[in-house]
mmCIF file of C-alpha atoms and ligand atoms in Angstrom:
data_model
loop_
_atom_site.group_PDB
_atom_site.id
_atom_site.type_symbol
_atom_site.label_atom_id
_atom_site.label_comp_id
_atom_site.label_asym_id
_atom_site.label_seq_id
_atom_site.Cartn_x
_atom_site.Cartn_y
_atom_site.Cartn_z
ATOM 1 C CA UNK A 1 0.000 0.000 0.000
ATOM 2 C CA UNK A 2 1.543 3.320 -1.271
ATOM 3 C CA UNK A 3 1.997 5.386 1.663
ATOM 4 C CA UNK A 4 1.270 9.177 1.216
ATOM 5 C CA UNK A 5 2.405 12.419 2.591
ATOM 6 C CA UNK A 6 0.204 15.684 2.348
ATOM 7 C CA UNK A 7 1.541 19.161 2.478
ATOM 8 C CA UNK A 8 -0.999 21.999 3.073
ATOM 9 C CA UNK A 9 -0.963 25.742 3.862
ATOM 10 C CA UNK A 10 -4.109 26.391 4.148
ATOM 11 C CA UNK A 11 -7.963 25.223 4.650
ATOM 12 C CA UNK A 12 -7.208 21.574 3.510
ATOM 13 C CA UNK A 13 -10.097 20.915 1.302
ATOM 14 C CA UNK A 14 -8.057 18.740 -1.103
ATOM 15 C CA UNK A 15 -6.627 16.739 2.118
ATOM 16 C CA UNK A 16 -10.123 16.453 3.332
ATOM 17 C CA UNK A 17 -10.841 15.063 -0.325
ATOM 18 C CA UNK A 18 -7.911 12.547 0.169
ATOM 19 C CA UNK A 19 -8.838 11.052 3.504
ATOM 20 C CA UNK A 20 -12.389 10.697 2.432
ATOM 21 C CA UNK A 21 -11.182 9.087 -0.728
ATOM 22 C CA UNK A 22 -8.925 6.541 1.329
ATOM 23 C CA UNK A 23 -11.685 5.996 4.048
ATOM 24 C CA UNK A 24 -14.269 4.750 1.450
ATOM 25 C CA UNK A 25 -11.313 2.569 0.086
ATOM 26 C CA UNK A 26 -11.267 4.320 -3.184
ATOM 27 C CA UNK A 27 -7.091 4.190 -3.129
ATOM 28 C CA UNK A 28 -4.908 1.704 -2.009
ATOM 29 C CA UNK A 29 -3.345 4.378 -0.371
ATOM 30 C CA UNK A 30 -2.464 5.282 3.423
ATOM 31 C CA UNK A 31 -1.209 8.692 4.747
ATOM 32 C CA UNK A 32 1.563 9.040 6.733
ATOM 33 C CA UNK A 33 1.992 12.608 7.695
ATOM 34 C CA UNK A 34 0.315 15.866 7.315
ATOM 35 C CA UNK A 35 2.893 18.966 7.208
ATOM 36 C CA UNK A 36 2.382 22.720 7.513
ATOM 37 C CA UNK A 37 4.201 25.598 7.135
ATOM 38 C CA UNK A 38 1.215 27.245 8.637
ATOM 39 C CA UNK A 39 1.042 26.923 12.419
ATOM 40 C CA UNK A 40 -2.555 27.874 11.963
ATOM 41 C CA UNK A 41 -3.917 26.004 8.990
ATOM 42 C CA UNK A 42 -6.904 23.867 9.075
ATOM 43 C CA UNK A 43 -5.540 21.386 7.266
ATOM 44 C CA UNK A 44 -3.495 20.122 10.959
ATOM 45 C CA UNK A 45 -6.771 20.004 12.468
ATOM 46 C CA UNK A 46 -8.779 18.245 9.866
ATOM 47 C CA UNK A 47 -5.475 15.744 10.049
ATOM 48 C CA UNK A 48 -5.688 15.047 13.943
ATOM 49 C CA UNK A 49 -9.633 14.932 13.776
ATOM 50 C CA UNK A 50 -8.819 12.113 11.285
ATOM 51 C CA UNK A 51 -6.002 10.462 13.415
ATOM 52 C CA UNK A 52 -3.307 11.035 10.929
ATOM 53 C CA UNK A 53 -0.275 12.394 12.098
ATOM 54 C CA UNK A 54 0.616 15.962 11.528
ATOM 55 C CA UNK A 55 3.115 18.600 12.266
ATOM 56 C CA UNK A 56 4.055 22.354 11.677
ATOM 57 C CA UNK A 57 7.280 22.963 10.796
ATOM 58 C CA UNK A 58 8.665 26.626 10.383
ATOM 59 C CA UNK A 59 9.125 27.601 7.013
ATOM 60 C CA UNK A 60 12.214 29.983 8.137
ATOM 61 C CA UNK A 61 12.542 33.009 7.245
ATOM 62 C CA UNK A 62 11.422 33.571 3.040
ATOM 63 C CA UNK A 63 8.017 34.293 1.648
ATOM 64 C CA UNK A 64 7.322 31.423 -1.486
ATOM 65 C CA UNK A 65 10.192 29.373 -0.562
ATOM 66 C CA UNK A 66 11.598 27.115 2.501
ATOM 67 C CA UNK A 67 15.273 27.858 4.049
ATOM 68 C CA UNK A 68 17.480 25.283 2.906
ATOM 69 C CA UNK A 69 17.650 23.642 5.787
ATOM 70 C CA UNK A 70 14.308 23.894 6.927
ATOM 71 C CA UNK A 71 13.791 21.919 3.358
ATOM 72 C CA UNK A 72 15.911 18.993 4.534
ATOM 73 C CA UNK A 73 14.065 18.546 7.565
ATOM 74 C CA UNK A 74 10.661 18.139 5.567
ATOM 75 C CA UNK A 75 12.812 15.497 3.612
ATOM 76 C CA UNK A 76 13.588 13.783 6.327
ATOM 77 C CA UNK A 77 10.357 13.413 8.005
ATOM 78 C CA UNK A 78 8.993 12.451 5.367
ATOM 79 C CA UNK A 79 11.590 10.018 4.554
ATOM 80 C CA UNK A 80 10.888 8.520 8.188
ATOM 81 C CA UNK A 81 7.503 8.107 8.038
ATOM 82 C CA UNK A 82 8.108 6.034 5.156
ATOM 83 C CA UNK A 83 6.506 8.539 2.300
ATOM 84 C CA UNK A 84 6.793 7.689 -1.205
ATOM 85 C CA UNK A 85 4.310 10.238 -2.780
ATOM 86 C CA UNK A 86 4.189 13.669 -1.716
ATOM 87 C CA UNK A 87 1.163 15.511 -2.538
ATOM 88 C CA UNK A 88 0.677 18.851 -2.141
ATOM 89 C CA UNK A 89 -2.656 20.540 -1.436
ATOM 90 C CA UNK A 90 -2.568 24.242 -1.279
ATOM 91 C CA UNK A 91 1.186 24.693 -0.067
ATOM 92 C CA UNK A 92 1.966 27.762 -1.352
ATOM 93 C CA UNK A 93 5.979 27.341 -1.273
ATOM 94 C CA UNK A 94 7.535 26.465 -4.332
ATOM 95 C CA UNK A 95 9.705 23.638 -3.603
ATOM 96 C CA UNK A 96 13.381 23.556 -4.979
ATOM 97 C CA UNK A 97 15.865 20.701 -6.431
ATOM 98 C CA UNK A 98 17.040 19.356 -3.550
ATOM 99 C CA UNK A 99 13.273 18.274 -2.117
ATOM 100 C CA UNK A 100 12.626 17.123 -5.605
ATOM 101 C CA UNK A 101 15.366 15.045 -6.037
ATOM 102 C CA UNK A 102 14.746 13.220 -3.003
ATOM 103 C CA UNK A 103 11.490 12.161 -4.285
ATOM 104 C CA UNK A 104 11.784 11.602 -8.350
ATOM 105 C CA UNK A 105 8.793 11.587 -10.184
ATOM 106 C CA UNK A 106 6.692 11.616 -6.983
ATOM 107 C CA UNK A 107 5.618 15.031 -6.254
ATOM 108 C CA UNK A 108 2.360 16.047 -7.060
ATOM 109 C CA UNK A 109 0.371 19.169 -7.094
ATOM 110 C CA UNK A 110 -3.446 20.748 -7.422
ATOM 111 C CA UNK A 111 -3.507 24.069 -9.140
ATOM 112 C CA UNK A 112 -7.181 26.057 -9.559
ATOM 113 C CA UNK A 113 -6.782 26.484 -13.559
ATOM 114 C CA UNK A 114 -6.241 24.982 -16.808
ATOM 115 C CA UNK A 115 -2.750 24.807 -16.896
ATOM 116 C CA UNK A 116 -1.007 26.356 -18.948
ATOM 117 C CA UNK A 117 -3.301 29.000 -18.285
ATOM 118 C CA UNK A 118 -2.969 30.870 -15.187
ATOM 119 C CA UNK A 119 0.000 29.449 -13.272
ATOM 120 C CA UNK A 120 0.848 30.761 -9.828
ATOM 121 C CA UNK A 121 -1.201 32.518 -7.050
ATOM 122 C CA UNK A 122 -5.215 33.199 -7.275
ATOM 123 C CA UNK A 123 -5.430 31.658 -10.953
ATOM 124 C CA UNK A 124 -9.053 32.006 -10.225
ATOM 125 C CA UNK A 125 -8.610 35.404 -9.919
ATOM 126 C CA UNK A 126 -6.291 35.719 -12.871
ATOM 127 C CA UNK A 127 -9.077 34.135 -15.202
ATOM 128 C CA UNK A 128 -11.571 36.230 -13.842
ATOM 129 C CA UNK A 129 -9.549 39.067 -14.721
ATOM 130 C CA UNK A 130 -8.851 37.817 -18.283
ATOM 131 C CA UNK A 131 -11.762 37.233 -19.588
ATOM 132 C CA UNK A 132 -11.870 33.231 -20.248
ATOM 133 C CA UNK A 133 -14.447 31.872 -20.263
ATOM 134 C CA UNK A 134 -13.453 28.420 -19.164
ATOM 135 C CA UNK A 135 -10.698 27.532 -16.776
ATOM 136 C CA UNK A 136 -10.575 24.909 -14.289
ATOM 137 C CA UNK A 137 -8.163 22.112 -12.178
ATOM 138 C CA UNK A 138 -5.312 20.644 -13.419
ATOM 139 C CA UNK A 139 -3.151 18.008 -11.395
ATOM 140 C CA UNK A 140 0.212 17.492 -12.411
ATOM 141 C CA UNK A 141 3.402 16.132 -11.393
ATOM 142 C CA UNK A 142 5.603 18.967 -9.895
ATOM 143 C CA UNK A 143 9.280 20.116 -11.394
ATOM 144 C CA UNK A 144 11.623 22.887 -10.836
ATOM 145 C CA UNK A 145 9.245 25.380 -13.241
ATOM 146 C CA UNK A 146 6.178 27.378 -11.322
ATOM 147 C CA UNK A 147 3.119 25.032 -11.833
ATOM 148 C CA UNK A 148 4.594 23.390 -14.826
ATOM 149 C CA UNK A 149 4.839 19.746 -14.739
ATOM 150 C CA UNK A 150 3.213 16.615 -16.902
ATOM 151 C CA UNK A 151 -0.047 17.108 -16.588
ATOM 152 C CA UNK A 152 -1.660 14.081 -14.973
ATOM 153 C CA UNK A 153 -5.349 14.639 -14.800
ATOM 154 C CA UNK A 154 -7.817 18.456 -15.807
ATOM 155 C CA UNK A 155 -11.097 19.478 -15.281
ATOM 156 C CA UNK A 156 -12.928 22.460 -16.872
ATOM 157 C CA UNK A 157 -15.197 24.894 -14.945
ATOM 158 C CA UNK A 158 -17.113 27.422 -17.296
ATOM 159 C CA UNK A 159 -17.104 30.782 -16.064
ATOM 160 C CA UNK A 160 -20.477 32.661 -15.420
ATOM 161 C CA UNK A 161 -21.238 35.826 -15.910
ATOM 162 C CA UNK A 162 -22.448 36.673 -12.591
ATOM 163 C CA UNK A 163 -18.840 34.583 -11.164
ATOM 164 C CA UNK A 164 -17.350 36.206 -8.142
ATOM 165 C CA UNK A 165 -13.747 34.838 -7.061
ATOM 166 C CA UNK A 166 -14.950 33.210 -4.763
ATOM 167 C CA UNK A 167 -18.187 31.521 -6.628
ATOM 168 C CA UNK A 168 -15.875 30.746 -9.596
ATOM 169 C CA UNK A 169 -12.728 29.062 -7.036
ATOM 170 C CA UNK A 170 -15.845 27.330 -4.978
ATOM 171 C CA UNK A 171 -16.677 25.737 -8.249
ATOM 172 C CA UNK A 172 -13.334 25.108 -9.187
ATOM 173 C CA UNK A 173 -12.805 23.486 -5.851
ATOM 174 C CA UNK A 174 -15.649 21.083 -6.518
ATOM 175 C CA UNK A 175 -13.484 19.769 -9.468
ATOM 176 C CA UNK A 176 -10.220 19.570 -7.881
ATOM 177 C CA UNK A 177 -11.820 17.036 -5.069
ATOM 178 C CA UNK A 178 -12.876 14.977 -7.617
ATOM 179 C CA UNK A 179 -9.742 14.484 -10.086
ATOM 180 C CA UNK A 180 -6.874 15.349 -7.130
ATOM 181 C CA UNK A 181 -8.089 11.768 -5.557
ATOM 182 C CA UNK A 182 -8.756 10.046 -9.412
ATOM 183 C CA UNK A 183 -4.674 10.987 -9.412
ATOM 184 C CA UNK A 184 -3.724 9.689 -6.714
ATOM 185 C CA UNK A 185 -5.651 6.668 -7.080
ATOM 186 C CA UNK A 186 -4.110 6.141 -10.618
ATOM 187 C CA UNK A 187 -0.750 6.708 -8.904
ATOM 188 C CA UNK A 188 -1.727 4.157 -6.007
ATOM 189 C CA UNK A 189 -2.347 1.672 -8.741
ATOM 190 C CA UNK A 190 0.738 2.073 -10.768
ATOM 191 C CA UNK A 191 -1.638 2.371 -13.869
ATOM 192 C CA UNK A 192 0.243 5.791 -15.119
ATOM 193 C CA UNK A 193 3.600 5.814 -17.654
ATOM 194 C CA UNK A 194 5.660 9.580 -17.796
ATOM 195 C CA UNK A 195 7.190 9.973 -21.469
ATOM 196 C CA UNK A 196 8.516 13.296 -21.823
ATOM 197 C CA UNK A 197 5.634 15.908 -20.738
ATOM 198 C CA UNK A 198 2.717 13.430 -21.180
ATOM 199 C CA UNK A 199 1.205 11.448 -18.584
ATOM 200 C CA UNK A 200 -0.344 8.709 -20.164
ATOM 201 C CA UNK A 201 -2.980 6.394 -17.970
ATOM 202 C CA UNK A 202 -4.366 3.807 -20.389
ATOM 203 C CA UNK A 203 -8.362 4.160 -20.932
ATOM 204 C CA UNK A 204 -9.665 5.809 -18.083
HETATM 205 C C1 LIG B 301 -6.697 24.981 -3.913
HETATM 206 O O1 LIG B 301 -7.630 25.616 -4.740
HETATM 207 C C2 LIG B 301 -5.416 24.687 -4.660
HETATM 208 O O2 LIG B 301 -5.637 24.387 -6.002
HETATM 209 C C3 LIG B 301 -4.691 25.988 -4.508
HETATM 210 O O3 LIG B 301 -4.923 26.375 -3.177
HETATM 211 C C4 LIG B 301 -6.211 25.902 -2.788
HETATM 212 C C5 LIG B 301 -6.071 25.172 -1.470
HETATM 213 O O4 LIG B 301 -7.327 24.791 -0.997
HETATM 214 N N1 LIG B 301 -3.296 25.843 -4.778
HETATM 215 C C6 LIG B 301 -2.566 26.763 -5.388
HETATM 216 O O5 LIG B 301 -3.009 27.839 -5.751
HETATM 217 C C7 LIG B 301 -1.108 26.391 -5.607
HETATM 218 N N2 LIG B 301 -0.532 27.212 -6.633
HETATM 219 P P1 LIG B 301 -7.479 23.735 0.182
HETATM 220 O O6 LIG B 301 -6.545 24.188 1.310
HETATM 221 O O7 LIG B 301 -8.920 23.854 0.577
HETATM 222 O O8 LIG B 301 -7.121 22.373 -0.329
#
């Protein structure tokens, strides 16, 4: 059984997602830890509630990245709780080579839009803004690049015109709790190839 580890900033929807995934035995899949860089972030609490273990660990002292060290230690607790995908759900730190390299290939991401559109923060906002009028959730396996990755699994969410940010990302959310478990659960099963940028999973 693949054993998972979740990373979260934030209100943990998409780890929510996971856990209920896992408890109706939808992936072959256990997690292992929950981490923060958010002392405060509902994600810990929706982790404990479920009995999974979970920590906060300091990011140190930059915005959208974590101190060197500081990056090691996630590594490492990872490592020990025997983690062999690393999913993140709404961490909002862009992880760098050294954390990727310790886990090839198995680093996964939710972003709110159809990527390539819209990478980065509040893509909701950013289609909004543009004028699209679809956009949507796109997992995808996480390199070096900003939100740039083989994609792994999309969803599209047509924008309304009465769409406020925060009707348009509520919708968006919807979406993302479907396909960020589908991925995992592909993942889980070993049922997905990488060549080059495409992700291919047989017939879905
Ligand atoms: C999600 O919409 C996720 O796609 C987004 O943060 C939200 C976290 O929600 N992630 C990013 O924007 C990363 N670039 P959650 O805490 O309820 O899962």
């Amino acid at each position: 059984m693949l054993t998972i580890g979740v990373l979260a900033s934030g209100k943990g929807t998409n780890l929510q997602a996971i856990i209920d995934a896992i408890g109706r035995k939808e992936i072959p899949a256990k997690i292992g830890i929950v981490l923060s860089d958010n002392r405060d972030a509902y994600a810990l609490i929706r982790a404990e509630k479920a009995k999974i273990k979970s920590l906060y660990i300091s990011p140190g002292k930059f915005k959208t990245y974590l101190e060197k060290k500081v990056e090691k230690n996630y590594v490492q607790v990872l490592k020990k709780e025997g983690v062999e995908l690393v999913c993140l759900a709404g961490f909002m730190r862009v992880l760098k080579r050294d954390f990727l390299n310790a886990f090839p290939e198995k680093v996964i991401n939710i972003h709110p839009a159809f990527l390539p559109s819209f990478p980065g923060l509040e893509s909701w906002k950013q289609a909004l803004n543009y004028g699209v009028k679809f956009t949507g959730a796109t997992v995808h396996f996480v390199e070096e690049g900003v939100d740039s990755g083989p994609i792994i699994l999309q969803a599209v969410v047509l924008v309304k015109d009465d769409d406020t940010p925060e009707t348009l990302h509520q919708r968006i959310q919807e979406k993302e709790h479907i396909i960020y478990p589908q991925a995992i659960k592909l993942i889980a099963e070993r049922r997905i190839k990488i060549k080059g940028r495409r992700v291919l999973a047989g017939d879905l």
